[in-house]
Tab-separated table of C-alpha atoms in Angstrom:
chain	number	residue	atom	x	y	z
A	1	MET	CA	0.000	0.000	0.000
A	2	THR	CA	1.361	3.417	-0.869
A	3	ARG	CA	0.349	7.037	-0.567
A	4	PRO	CA	2.704	9.450	-2.308
A	5	ASP	CA	1.303	12.413	-0.351
A	6	LEU	CA	2.573	11.110	3.016
A	7	PRO	CA	5.845	12.581	4.250
A	8	ASP	CA	8.453	10.424	6.022
A	9	GLN	CA	8.618	12.758	9.022
A	10	PHE	CA	7.787	12.464	12.706
A	11	ASP	CA	6.145	15.876	13.041
A	12	THR	CA	2.821	14.831	11.525
A	13	GLN	CA	0.247	12.113	12.180
A	14	LEU	CA	-0.100	11.505	8.437
A	15	ARG	CA	3.112	9.630	7.725
A	16	THR	CA	4.385	6.192	6.817
A	17	GLY	CA	4.958	3.506	9.473
A	18	TYR	CA	3.224	2.966	12.795
A	19	ILE	CA	1.332	6.003	14.051
A	20	HIS	CA	-1.244	4.487	16.395
A	21	LEU	CA	-1.308	1.730	19.004
A	22	ALA	CA	-4.242	0.736	21.207
A	23	PHE	CA	-4.251	-1.062	24.528
A	24	SER	CA	-7.253	-2.397	26.407
A	25	VAL	CA	-6.842	-2.089	30.178
A	26	GLY	CA	-10.154	-3.608	31.308
A	27	SER	CA	-12.124	-0.804	32.957
A	28	ARG	CA	-12.845	2.923	32.930
A	29	ASP	CA	-11.050	3.289	36.261
A	30	GLU	CA	-7.914	1.742	34.733
A	31	VAL	CA	-8.122	4.085	31.718
A	32	ASP	CA	-8.358	7.054	34.112
A	33	SER	CA	-5.551	5.777	36.352
A	34	LEU	CA	-3.077	4.954	33.568
A	35	THR	CA	-3.778	8.237	31.776
A	36	ARG	CA	-3.132	10.178	34.988
A	37	GLN	CA	0.050	8.188	35.696
A	38	LEU	CA	1.444	8.760	32.198
A	39	GLU	CA	0.645	12.479	32.363
A	40	GLU	CA	2.414	12.734	35.756
A	41	ASN	CA	5.436	11.076	34.114
A	42	GLY	CA	5.609	13.757	31.433
A	43	TYR	CA	3.682	12.237	28.526
A	44	GLU	CA	1.430	14.553	26.536
A	45	VAL	CA	-2.268	13.757	26.887
A	46	VAL	CA	-3.737	14.264	23.414
A	47	SER	CA	-7.288	13.537	24.588
A	48	SER	CA	-8.429	13.002	28.154
A	49	PRO	CA	-10.582	9.991	29.054
A	50	ARG	CA	-13.938	10.299	27.321
A	51	ILE	CA	-16.654	8.425	25.490
A	52	THR	CA	-15.969	8.686	21.764
A	53	GLY	CA	-18.556	9.161	19.025
A	54	ASP	CA	-18.559	5.432	18.375
A	55	GLY	CA	-19.178	4.619	22.055
A	56	TYR	CA	-15.698	3.667	23.301
A	57	TYR	CA	-14.251	4.970	26.556
A	58	GLU	CA	-10.664	5.953	25.864
A	59	SER	CA	-7.857	8.442	26.205
A	60	CYS	CA	-4.959	9.127	23.887
A	61	ILE	CA	-1.322	9.807	24.779
A	62	SER	CA	1.563	10.898	22.571
A	63	GLY	CA	4.299	8.279	22.971
A	64	PRO	CA	8.044	8.915	23.049
A	65	GLU	CA	8.367	8.544	19.256
A	66	GLY	CA	5.277	10.617	18.507
A	67	ASN	CA	2.963	7.643	18.047
A	68	LEU	CA	-0.567	7.975	19.372
A	69	ILE	CA	-1.199	5.510	22.182
A	70	GLU	CA	-4.872	4.837	22.768
A	71	ILE	CA	-5.862	3.518	26.179
A	72	THR	CA	-9.289	1.924	26.149
A	73	VAL	CA	-11.520	-0.319	28.251
């Protein structure tokens, strides 16, 4: 699969390679707790815990390499 309009850079979410990982932690309380812990350890919270438009409870963190890390129930 190719997309010639995608740059090979880390400063954008539209790029080649991995850009998104998701982890299920089992409960809303765990989503809240892990999000808070990661934020306290200096990770950027892209979106705080919330119910998404498609009904998932999740938060999103920017990982050390700029990848989005989704934490969900």
